[in-house]
mmCIF file of C-alpha atoms and ligand atoms in Angstrom:
data_model
loop_
_atom_site.group_PDB
_atom_site.id
_atom_site.type_symbol
_atom_site.label_atom_id
_atom_site.label_comp_id
_atom_site.label_asym_id
_atom_site.label_seq_id
_atom_site.Cartn_x
_atom_site.Cartn_y
_atom_site.Cartn_z
ATOM 1 C CA MET I 208 -9.958 21.060 1.738
ATOM 2 C CA PHE I 209 -12.962 20.409 -0.465
ATOM 3 C CA ILE I 210 -14.492 17.156 0.546
ATOM 4 C CA ASP I 211 -17.689 16.050 -1.341
ATOM 5 C CA ASN I 212 -18.619 12.764 0.174
ATOM 6 C CA ALA I 213 -19.034 11.295 3.745
ATOM 7 C CA LYS I 214 -20.533 8.287 5.396
ATOM 8 C CA LEU I 215 -22.475 8.870 8.560
ATOM 9 C CA ASP I 216 -23.658 6.352 11.300
ATOM 10 C CA LEU I 217 -26.931 7.702 12.689
ATOM 11 C CA LYS I 218 -28.791 6.508 15.738
ATOM 12 C CA ALA I 219 -31.894 8.107 16.968
ATOM 13 C CA GLY I 220 -32.821 8.222 20.688
ATOM 14 C CA GLY I 221 -34.578 5.182 22.212
ATOM 15 C CA GLY I 222 -37.990 5.868 24.000
ATOM 16 C CA GLY I 223 -38.015 6.030 27.674
ATOM 17 C CA ASP I 224 -39.454 2.964 29.587
ATOM 18 C CA GLY I 225 -43.141 3.394 30.970
ATOM 19 C CA CYS I 226 -43.567 3.092 34.809
ATOM 20 C CA ASN I 227 -45.396 0.550 36.829
ATOM 21 C CA SER I 228 -46.860 2.281 39.796
ATOM 22 C CA PHE I 229 -50.025 2.551 41.970
ATOM 23 C CA GLU I 230 -51.655 5.167 43.999
ATOM 24 C CA ARG I 231 -51.634 3.969 47.586
ATOM 25 C CA ASP I 232 -54.139 4.659 50.338
ATOM 26 C CA GLN I 233 -53.254 5.643 53.771
ATOM 27 C CA ALA I 234 -52.802 2.053 54.842
ATOM 28 C CA GLY I 235 -50.365 1.578 51.877
ATOM 29 C CA ARG I 236 -52.867 -0.551 49.784
ATOM 30 C CA LYS I 237 -52.592 -0.367 46.001
ATOM 31 C CA GLN I 238 -55.409 1.801 44.555
ATOM 32 C CA ARG I 239 -55.484 3.016 40.973
ATOM 33 C CA PRO I 240 -52.369 2.548 38.544
ATOM 34 C CA ASP I 241 -50.439 5.849 38.079
ATOM 35 C CA GLY I 242 -47.388 4.886 36.141
ATOM 36 C CA GLY I 243 -46.605 7.506 33.430
ATOM 37 C CA SER I 244 -45.282 6.924 29.939
ATOM 38 C CA GLY I 245 -41.700 7.075 28.835
ATOM 39 C CA GLY I 246 -40.589 10.162 26.832
ATOM 40 C CA LYS I 247 -40.007 9.869 23.010
ATOM 41 C CA GLY I 248 -36.429 9.444 21.762
ATOM 42 C CA GLY I 249 -34.903 12.379 19.839
ATOM 43 C CA ASP I 250 -34.853 12.298 16.034
ATOM 44 C CA ILE I 251 -31.898 13.012 13.708
ATOM 45 C CA PHE I 252 -32.254 15.796 11.004
ATOM 46 C CA LEU I 253 -30.134 16.777 8.264
ATOM 47 C CA LYS I 254 -30.476 20.420 7.376
ATOM 48 C CA VAL I 255 -29.117 22.760 4.680
ATOM 49 C CA ASP I 256 -26.945 25.550 6.257
ATOM 50 C CA THR I 257 -25.707 28.078 3.761
ATOM 51 C CA ASN I 258 -22.469 28.645 5.850
ATOM 52 C CA VAL I 259 -21.461 25.015 5.289
ATOM 53 C CA HIS I 260 -19.705 24.570 1.984
ATOM 54 C CA THR I 261 -18.081 21.081 2.130
ATOM 55 C CA LEU I 262 -18.421 17.768 3.961
ATOM 56 C CA LEU I 263 -15.005 18.138 5.577
ATOM 57 C CA ASP I 264 -16.364 18.035 9.121
ATOM 58 C CA PHE I 265 -17.671 14.579 8.653
ATOM 59 C CA GLN I 266 -14.091 13.156 8.048
ATOM 60 C CA TYR I 267 -13.418 13.714 11.658
ATOM 61 C CA ARG I 268 -16.711 12.813 13.138
ATOM 62 C CA ARG I 269 -19.002 10.097 11.753
ATOM 63 C CA ILE I 270 -21.194 8.776 14.636
ATOM 64 C CA PHE I 271 -24.258 10.873 15.576
ATOM 65 C CA THR I 272 -26.641 9.767 18.353
ATOM 66 C CA ALA I 273 -29.753 11.635 19.395
ATOM 67 C CA GLY I 274 -30.884 11.788 23.061
ATOM 68 C CA ARG I 275 -32.663 9.005 24.737
ATOM 69 C CA GLY I 276 -36.199 9.618 26.086
ATOM 70 C CA GLY I 277 -36.539 9.888 29.883
ATOM 71 C CA HIS I 278 -38.048 7.101 31.912
ATOM 72 C CA ALA I 279 -41.500 7.699 33.336
ATOM 73 C CA SER I 280 -42.328 7.957 36.961
ATOM 74 C CA SER I 281 -45.378 7.458 39.262
ATOM 75 C CA ASN I 282 -48.049 10.155 39.634
ATOM 76 C CA ASN I 283 -48.643 9.928 35.856
ATOM 77 C CA LYS I 284 -45.312 11.802 35.092
ATOM 78 C CA THR I 285 -44.258 11.315 31.437
ATOM 79 C CA GLY I 286 -40.545 10.966 30.728
ATOM 80 C CA ALA I 287 -38.831 13.923 29.238
ATOM 81 C CA SER I 288 -38.376 13.744 25.327
ATOM 82 C CA GLY I 289 -34.914 13.019 24.200
ATOM 83 C CA THR I 290 -32.931 15.741 22.472
ATOM 84 C CA ASP I 291 -33.162 15.943 18.654
ATOM 85 C CA TYR I 292 -29.776 15.949 16.717
ATOM 86 C CA LEU I 293 -29.572 18.438 13.799
ATOM 87 C CA ILE I 294 -26.734 17.934 11.448
ATOM 88 C CA ASN I 295 -25.900 20.962 9.257
ATOM 89 C CA ILE I 296 -24.893 20.097 5.623
ATOM 90 C CA PRO I 297 -24.195 22.174 2.561
ATOM 91 C CA ALA I 298 -26.932 22.924 -0.126
ATOM 92 C CA GLY I 299 -26.750 20.314 -2.975
ATOM 93 C CA THR I 300 -26.178 17.334 -0.713
ATOM 94 C CA VAL I 301 -27.625 14.007 -1.946
ATOM 95 C CA ILE I 302 -28.440 11.564 0.993
ATOM 96 C CA LYS I 303 -28.411 7.834 0.146
ATOM 97 C CA ASP I 304 -29.041 4.771 2.153
ATOM 98 C CA PHE I 305 -25.638 2.898 2.617
ATOM 99 C CA LYS I 306 -27.211 -0.535 2.530
ATOM 100 C CA THR I 307 -29.640 -0.297 -0.457
ATOM 101 C CA GLY I 308 -27.868 2.554 -2.193
ATOM 102 C CA ARG I 309 -31.476 4.150 -2.607
ATOM 103 C CA GLN I 310 -31.525 7.932 -2.693
ATOM 104 C CA LEU I 311 -33.366 9.263 0.284
ATOM 105 C CA ALA I 312 -33.290 13.002 -0.236
ATOM 106 C CA ASP I 313 -31.609 15.651 -2.380
ATOM 107 C CA LEU I 314 -31.434 18.841 -0.344
ATOM 108 C CA LEU I 315 -31.060 22.119 -2.403
ATOM 109 C CA ASN I 316 -32.595 24.975 -0.473
ATOM 110 C CA PRO I 317 -31.360 26.769 2.417
ATOM 111 C CA GLY I 318 -33.120 25.415 5.634
ATOM 112 C CA GLN I 319 -34.399 22.485 3.867
ATOM 113 C CA THR I 320 -34.547 19.569 6.350
ATOM 114 C CA PHE I 321 -34.693 15.671 6.216
ATOM 115 C CA LEU I 322 -35.813 13.522 8.938
ATOM 116 C CA ALA I 323 -33.059 10.738 8.680
ATOM 117 C CA CYS I 324 -33.894 8.662 11.696
ATOM 118 C CA LYS I 325 -36.962 8.693 14.056
ATOM 119 C CA GLY I 326 -36.673 8.435 17.749
ATOM 120 C CA GLY I 327 -38.287 5.501 19.517
ATOM 121 C CA ILE I 328 -41.682 5.964 21.085
ATOM 122 C CA GLY I 329 -41.839 5.891 24.947
ATOM 123 C CA GLY I 330 -43.255 2.835 26.614
ATOM 124 C CA SER I 331 -46.801 3.252 28.022
ATOM 125 C CA GLY I 332 -47.150 3.346 31.745
ATOM 126 C CA ASN I 333 -49.571 1.184 33.682
ATOM 127 C CA SER I 334 -52.119 3.916 33.917
ATOM 128 C CA ARG I 335 -52.668 3.404 30.174
ATOM 129 C CA HIS I 336 -51.964 -0.413 29.886
ATOM 130 C CA ARG I 337 -52.018 -3.149 32.391
ATOM 131 C CA GLU I 338 -48.401 -3.672 32.243
ATOM 132 C CA ALA I 339 -45.846 -0.765 31.725
ATOM 133 C CA GLY I 340 -43.882 -1.211 28.488
ATOM 134 C CA LYS I 341 -40.402 -0.643 27.437
ATOM 135 C CA GLY I 342 -39.570 2.169 25.254
ATOM 136 C CA GLU I 343 -39.004 1.524 21.479
ATOM 137 C CA GLU I 344 -35.526 1.480 20.019
ATOM 138 C CA GLY I 345 -34.653 4.569 17.859
ATOM 139 C CA GLU I 346 -34.179 4.089 14.169
ATOM 140 C CA GLY I 347 -30.453 3.648 13.159
ATOM 141 C CA ARG I 348 -29.029 3.831 9.559
ATOM 142 C CA ILE I 349 -25.888 4.463 7.817
ATOM 143 C CA VAL I 350 -26.283 7.210 5.243
ATOM 144 C CA LEU I 351 -23.850 8.316 2.412
ATOM 145 C CA LEU I 352 -23.752 12.021 1.774
ATOM 146 C CA GLU I 353 -22.771 13.365 -1.676
ATOM 147 C CA LEU I 354 -22.350 16.948 -2.407
ATOM 148 C CA LYS I 355 -23.106 18.081 -5.874
ATOM 149 C CA LEU I 356 -22.438 21.750 -6.454
ATOM 150 C CA ILE I 357 -25.195 23.964 -7.524
ATOM 151 C CA ALA I 358 -24.052 25.837 -10.584
ATOM 152 C CA ASP I 359 -25.764 26.930 -13.818
ATOM 153 C CA VAL I 360 -22.681 26.557 -16.068
ATOM 154 C CA GLY I 361 -19.908 23.918 -16.032
ATOM 155 C CA ILE I 362 -16.570 24.315 -17.849
ATOM 156 C CA ILE I 363 -15.147 21.184 -19.238
ATOM 157 C CA GLY I 364 -12.039 20.578 -21.154
ATOM 158 C CA TYR I 365 -8.660 18.839 -21.119
ATOM 159 C CA PRO I 366 -6.054 19.799 -18.568
ATOM 160 C CA ASN I 367 -4.371 23.078 -19.558
ATOM 161 C CA ALA I 368 -7.025 24.044 -21.899
ATOM 162 C CA GLY I 369 -7.574 27.421 -20.009
ATOM 163 C CA LYS I 370 -10.569 26.669 -18.005
ATOM 164 C CA SER I 371 -9.308 28.460 -14.870
ATOM 165 C CA THR I 372 -8.083 31.266 -16.875
ATOM 166 C CA LEU I 373 -11.578 31.733 -18.387
ATOM 167 C CA VAL I 374 -13.211 31.662 -14.962
ATOM 168 C CA SER I 375 -10.698 34.113 -13.599
ATOM 169 C CA ARG I 376 -11.618 36.395 -16.550
ATOM 170 C CA VAL I 377 -15.450 36.305 -16.201
ATOM 171 C CA THR I 378 -15.985 36.045 -12.571
ATOM 172 C CA LYS I 379 -14.277 37.233 -9.370
ATOM 173 C CA ALA I 380 -12.969 33.816 -8.454
ATOM 174 C CA HIS I 381 -9.217 33.474 -8.468
ATOM 175 C CA PRO I 382 -8.429 29.765 -9.238
ATOM 176 C CA LYS I 383 -4.862 28.769 -9.569
ATOM 177 C CA ILE I 384 -3.542 28.954 -13.165
ATOM 178 C CA ALA I 385 -0.390 27.277 -14.267
ATOM 179 C CA GLY I 386 1.122 25.655 -17.270
ATOM 180 C CA TYR I 387 0.955 22.029 -16.182
ATOM 181 C CA PRO I 388 -1.843 19.700 -16.111
ATOM 182 C CA PHE I 389 -4.155 19.065 -13.235
ATOM 183 C CA THR I 390 -3.543 22.483 -11.673
ATOM 184 C CA THR I 391 -7.167 22.629 -10.559
ATOM 185 C CA LYS I 392 -7.613 19.857 -7.974
ATOM 186 C CA GLU I 393 -11.086 20.729 -6.742
ATOM 187 C CA PRO I 394 -13.969 22.603 -8.193
ATOM 188 C CA ILE I 395 -14.318 26.289 -7.884
ATOM 189 C CA LEU I 396 -17.466 28.470 -8.295
ATOM 190 C CA GLY I 397 -17.659 32.026 -9.675
ATOM 191 C CA VAL I 398 -20.503 34.351 -10.569
ATOM 192 C CA ALA I 399 -20.558 35.821 -14.122
ATOM 193 C CA ARG I 400 -22.890 38.581 -15.052
ATOM 194 C CA VAL I 401 -24.513 39.508 -18.507
ATOM 195 C CA GLY I 402 -26.601 42.706 -18.132
ATOM 196 C CA ASP I 403 -28.643 42.175 -15.066
ATOM 197 C CA PHE I 404 -28.457 38.336 -15.437
ATOM 198 C CA ASP I 405 -26.282 36.509 -13.030
ATOM 199 C CA PHE I 406 -25.205 32.890 -13.273
ATOM 200 C CA VAL I 407 -22.856 30.656 -11.364
ATOM 201 C CA ILE I 408 -19.953 28.929 -13.285
ATOM 202 C CA ALA I 409 -18.147 25.828 -12.094
ATOM 203 C CA ASP I 410 -14.471 25.356 -12.929
ATOM 204 C CA ILE I 411 -13.537 21.751 -12.564
ATOM 205 C CA PRO I 412 -10.410 19.744 -12.695
ATOM 206 C CA GLY I 413 -9.249 18.636 -16.301
ATOM 207 C CA LEU I 414 -10.699 15.530 -17.839
ATOM 208 C CA ILE I 415 -8.745 13.063 -20.000
ATOM 209 C CA GLU I 416 -9.627 10.042 -22.032
ATOM 210 C CA GLY I 417 -10.405 7.147 -19.783
ATOM 211 C CA ALA I 418 -11.450 9.518 -16.963
ATOM 212 C CA HIS I 419 -14.693 7.480 -16.444
ATOM 213 C CA SER I 420 -12.388 4.502 -15.313
ATOM 214 C CA GLY I 421 -10.293 6.749 -13.035
ATOM 215 C CA LYS I 422 -7.627 8.088 -15.428
ATOM 216 C CA GLY I 423 -6.134 11.444 -14.398
ATOM 217 C CA LEU I 424 -8.101 12.779 -11.540
ATOM 218 C CA GLY I 425 -10.949 10.490 -12.750
ATOM 219 C CA ASP I 426 -14.525 11.638 -13.442
ATOM 220 C CA LYS I 427 -15.577 12.084 -9.911
ATOM 221 C CA PHE I 428 -15.596 15.892 -10.357
ATOM 222 C CA LEU I 429 -18.124 15.485 -13.167
ATOM 223 C CA ARG I 430 -20.650 15.110 -10.445
ATOM 224 C CA HIS I 431 -20.351 18.773 -9.832
ATOM 225 C CA VAL I 432 -21.520 19.742 -13.168
ATOM 226 C CA GLU I 433 -24.422 17.268 -13.237
ATOM 227 C CA ARG I 434 -26.899 19.939 -11.944
ATOM 228 C CA THR I 435 -25.705 22.533 -14.585
ATOM 229 C CA LYS I 436 -27.864 23.520 -17.387
ATOM 230 C CA VAL I 437 -25.129 24.452 -19.963
ATOM 231 C CA LEU I 438 -21.572 23.259 -20.411
ATOM 232 C CA ILE I 439 -18.777 25.480 -21.946
ATOM 233 C CA HIS I 440 -16.448 22.949 -23.708
ATOM 234 C CA LEU I 441 -13.142 24.622 -23.880
ATOM 235 C CA ILE I 442 -10.712 23.368 -26.497
ATOM 236 C CA ASP I 443 -6.950 24.248 -26.690
ATOM 237 C CA MET I 444 -6.293 25.330 -30.252
ATOM 238 C CA ALA I 445 -2.660 25.956 -29.582
ATOM 239 C CA GLY I 446 -1.860 22.307 -29.867
ATOM 240 C CA ILE I 447 0.224 22.404 -26.498
ATOM 241 C CA ASP I 448 1.011 18.936 -25.168
ATOM 242 C CA GLN I 449 0.655 17.722 -28.657
ATOM 243 C CA ARG I 450 -3.060 18.006 -28.502
ATOM 244 C CA ASN I 451 -5.367 17.413 -31.538
ATOM 245 C CA PRO I 452 -8.416 19.727 -30.967
ATOM 246 C CA VAL I 453 -10.772 17.565 -33.210
ATOM 247 C CA GLU I 454 -9.847 14.486 -31.312
ATOM 248 C CA ASP I 455 -10.087 16.232 -27.882
ATOM 249 C CA TYR I 456 -13.486 17.262 -28.566
ATOM 250 C CA LYS I 457 -14.812 13.844 -29.735
ATOM 251 C CA ARG I 458 -12.887 12.046 -26.830
ATOM 252 C CA LEU I 459 -14.223 14.238 -24.175
ATOM 253 C CA ASN I 460 -17.820 14.029 -25.299
ATOM 254 C CA LYS I 461 -17.396 10.287 -25.286
ATOM 255 C CA GLU I 462 -16.196 10.457 -21.689
ATOM 256 C CA LEU I 463 -19.275 12.432 -20.948
ATOM 257 C CA GLY I 464 -21.562 9.896 -22.546
ATOM 258 C CA LEU I 465 -19.823 7.104 -20.519
ATOM 259 C CA TYR I 466 -20.429 8.911 -17.320
ATOM 260 C CA SER I 467 -24.100 9.757 -17.941
ATOM 261 C CA LYS I 468 -26.524 10.303 -20.867
ATOM 262 C CA ALA I 469 -27.998 13.304 -19.305
ATOM 263 C CA LEU I 470 -24.507 14.933 -18.990
ATOM 264 C CA ALA I 471 -23.792 14.181 -22.650
ATOM 265 C CA GLU I 472 -27.057 15.692 -23.787
ATOM 266 C CA LYS I 473 -26.644 18.953 -21.994
ATOM 267 C CA PRO I 474 -26.218 21.964 -24.405
ATOM 268 C CA GLN I 475 -22.642 23.034 -24.958
ATOM 269 C CA VAL I 476 -21.122 26.328 -25.948
ATOM 270 C CA ILE I 477 -17.927 25.389 -27.839
ATOM 271 C CA ALA I 478 -14.906 27.889 -27.241
ATOM 272 C CA ALA I 479 -11.729 27.573 -29.211
ATOM 273 C CA ASN I 480 -9.093 28.840 -26.724
ATOM 274 C CA LYS I 481 -5.668 30.335 -27.192
ATOM 275 C CA MET I 482 -6.450 32.008 -30.521
ATOM 276 C CA ASP I 483 -3.651 34.490 -29.666
ATOM 277 C CA VAL I 484 -0.987 32.148 -30.446
ATOM 278 C CA GLY I 485 -1.227 32.885 -34.114
ATOM 279 C CA LYS I 486 -0.863 30.508 -37.024
ATOM 280 C CA THR I 487 -0.986 27.166 -35.307
ATOM 281 C CA ALA I 488 -4.178 28.058 -33.677
ATOM 282 C CA GLU I 489 -5.643 29.532 -36.840
ATOM 283 C CA ALA I 490 -4.793 26.183 -38.648
ATOM 284 C CA SER I 491 -6.239 24.168 -35.778
ATOM 285 C CA LEU I 492 -9.385 26.207 -35.902
ATOM 286 C CA LYS I 493 -9.856 25.709 -39.584
ATOM 287 C CA ARG I 494 -9.513 21.914 -39.256
ATOM 288 C CA PHE I 495 -11.824 21.924 -36.340
ATOM 289 C CA LYS I 496 -14.538 24.069 -38.200
ATOM 290 C CA ALA I 497 -14.222 21.688 -41.304
ATOM 291 C CA ALA I 498 -14.713 18.613 -39.020
ATOM 292 C CA PHE I 499 -17.792 20.025 -37.234
ATOM 293 C CA LYS I 500 -19.511 22.166 -39.973
ATOM 294 C CA LYS I 501 -22.835 22.414 -38.164
ATOM 295 C CA LYS I 502 -21.464 23.412 -34.810
ATOM 296 C CA LYS I 503 -21.135 27.008 -33.674
ATOM 297 C CA ILE I 504 -17.648 27.557 -32.639
ATOM 298 C CA ILE I 505 -16.535 30.713 -30.771
ATOM 299 C CA PRO I 506 -12.813 31.625 -31.148
ATOM 300 C CA ILE I 507 -11.439 33.130 -27.925
ATOM 301 C CA SER I 508 -8.253 34.016 -25.962
ATOM 302 C CA ALA I 509 -9.072 33.569 -22.276
ATOM 303 C CA LYS I 510 -5.579 35.116 -21.507
ATOM 304 C CA GLN I 511 -6.138 38.308 -23.470
ATOM 305 C CA GLY I 512 -9.857 38.464 -22.830
ATOM 306 C CA GLU I 513 -10.861 38.175 -26.536
ATOM 307 C CA GLY I 514 -14.276 36.713 -27.413
ATOM 308 C CA LEU I 515 -15.324 36.180 -23.778
ATOM 309 C CA LYS I 516 -18.371 38.503 -24.107
ATOM 310 C CA LYS I 517 -19.654 36.330 -26.942
ATOM 311 C CA VAL I 518 -19.175 33.176 -24.906
ATOM 312 C CA LEU I 519 -21.045 34.695 -21.995
ATOM 313 C CA SER I 520 -23.892 35.991 -24.135
ATOM 314 C CA GLU I 521 -24.207 32.718 -25.942
ATOM 315 C CA THR I 522 -24.319 30.880 -22.548
ATOM 316 C CA SER I 523 -26.784 33.205 -20.941
ATOM 317 C CA LYS I 524 -29.072 32.993 -24.049
ATOM 318 C CA ILE I 525 -29.238 29.255 -23.645
ATOM 319 C CA LEU I 526 -29.658 29.544 -19.804
ATOM 320 C CA ARG I 527 -32.523 32.015 -20.200
ATOM 321 C CA ARG I 528 -34.107 29.704 -22.793
ATOM 322 C CA THR I 529 -33.953 26.586 -20.440
ATOM 323 C CA GLN I 530 -35.469 28.753 -17.698
ATOM 324 C CA GLU I 531 -38.275 29.771 -19.897
ATOM 325 C CA GLU I 532 -38.839 26.155 -20.866
ATOM 326 C CA CYS I 533 -38.967 25.137 -17.154
ATOM 327 C CA CYS I 534 -41.480 27.875 -16.351
ATOM 328 C CA LYS I 535 -43.785 26.639 -19.145
ATOM 329 C CA GLU I 536 -44.016 23.131 -17.916
HETATM 330 N N1 GTP Q 894 -1.634 31.700 -25.011
HETATM 331 C C1 GTP Q 894 -2.529 31.484 -24.152
HETATM 332 N N2 GTP Q 894 -2.457 30.689 -23.114
HETATM 333 C C2 GTP Q 894 -3.469 30.500 -22.320
HETATM 334 C C3 GTP Q 894 -4.736 30.907 -22.713
HETATM 335 N N3 GTP Q 894 -5.609 30.547 -21.583
HETATM 336 C C4 GTP Q 894 -4.912 29.712 -20.746
HETATM 337 N N4 GTP Q 894 -3.599 29.904 -21.027
HETATM 338 C C5 GTP Q 894 -2.338 29.183 -20.508
HETATM 339 O O1 GTP Q 894 -2.722 27.688 -20.406
HETATM 340 C C6 GTP Q 894 -2.108 27.195 -19.230
HETATM 341 C C7 GTP Q 894 -3.256 26.507 -18.447
HETATM 342 O O2 GTP Q 894 -4.266 27.473 -18.013
HETATM 343 P P1 GTP Q 894 -5.128 27.021 -16.846
HETATM 344 O O3 GTP Q 894 -6.238 28.027 -16.998
HETATM 345 O O4 GTP Q 894 -4.519 26.807 -15.667
HETATM 346 O O5 GTP Q 894 -5.837 25.694 -17.574
HETATM 347 P P2 GTP Q 894 -6.852 24.633 -16.965
HETATM 348 O O6 GTP Q 894 -7.675 24.197 -18.115
HETATM 349 O O7 GTP Q 894 -7.738 25.248 -15.791
HETATM 350 O O8 GTP Q 894 -5.898 23.546 -16.538
HETATM 351 P P3 GTP Q 894 -6.194 22.340 -15.401
HETATM 352 O O9 GTP Q 894 -6.636 23.043 -14.104
HETATM 353 O O10 GTP Q 894 -4.890 21.680 -15.207
HETATM 354 O O11 GTP Q 894 -7.261 21.383 -15.948
HETATM 355 C C8 GTP Q 894 -1.605 28.428 -18.474
HETATM 356 O O12 GTP Q 894 -0.137 28.509 -18.504
HETATM 357 C C9 GTP Q 894 -2.379 29.662 -19.017
HETATM 358 O O13 GTP Q 894 -1.533 30.742 -18.937
HETATM 359 C C10 GTP Q 894 -4.943 31.582 -23.734
HETATM 360 O O14 GTP Q 894 -6.031 32.126 -24.221
HETATM 361 N N5 GTP Q 894 -3.797 31.932 -24.651
HETATM 362 MG MG1 MG Q 895 -7.595 24.774 -13.798
#
C-alpha cells in the first residue's frame, strides 16, 4: 500500500546522572572527589534509505525512543552513551513539526540525515563540580512526515483521460488501465527515455472539479507532482462521460491554481488524447484549438501509440531548458 504521510512521536535519550563519590584513604576517610559524569543520551536521526519507498511502516509503529545515557560511577568512570536511533525514510520526505507546522527538513538525497531530537547531556560528577548533577532530559517532539515523490514530469487529467495508458506506453511501468473513473488510486512512477536523456514520469489519480475541497479522490495526490518541472495535461477528446474538453482544460487549471500558484505556473505540454476515435475527436480538437489559439496542442492516441514521440520530445525539450536555466543560476 502506498502511504504518504505519518505522525511520529520521538523522544531522545536522557543523559545519565553524575556520580557523587570520594577516593578514600586506608582509614576510610574521604579524600579527593572522584565521581564521573553521566553518559550522553542517544539522538534520533531520520535518514534517507533508497530501499524505503513509502511511509507504510509508520502506520504500525509511531513511537521511537533513543537509549538513555548510563549513570556514572566512582573512580571517574563516565557513564556509557545512550544508543542513537536511526529511522529510515524514503527520499522526498518533508519533515514538519506537529505543534508549529514549521518545516524542519526536506530530505531528497540518498543517505541525507536529519537530527530530529538531541539526547540529553549527562550530569557532571563531583570530580568536576561540587555536587554531582542529574542528566538532562532528551529532546522530545512530534513530527509529521509527508512524502512528495521525486519525478521530473507529472501527468494530470480527468479520470479516464488515458493517463495510465500513456505511462504504460512510454515507460516500463504497468499501471492498471480500465474504462471506469479513479482506476488509479495511488501515484506510479515510470522512467521515459528520449535519446540518451532519461526522466521520471508520475501518473497520478484523476482530478475533478472541486478536487481542492476533497471531491473525487481530492487533491492530495497533487503533492506528488509538486516537485516536477513539467506537467503533461492530458485531455480526452472522445467526449466519453459527456466530457467537454475545453471546459475540462479550464477547470483543471483552475483546480491547480486553487491548490498552489507554483503548480499552476509549471509549464504544460497539452496532449489531446483518443484521437483514434474519429469524427467526434476531430470535431472536439477543432473546437479546442479555436478556444486556445496560442497554445501548442499535440494530438495523440495513447492506446495506439500515435503522437507519443512528439509528446516526449516536447517534454524533454522543456526539461532540458529548465535544467540549463538552473545551472546558470
Ligand atoms: N480509444 C481510446 N481509448 C483510450 C485511449 N487512451 C486510453 N483509452 C481508454 O480510456 C480508458 C481509461 O484509460 P486509463 O489509462 O485507465 O485512464 P486514466 O486517465 O489513467 O484514468 P484514472 O486512473 O481513472 O484517472 C481505458 O478504457 C483506456 O483503454 C486512446 O488513446 N484511445
Ligand atoms: Mg489511471
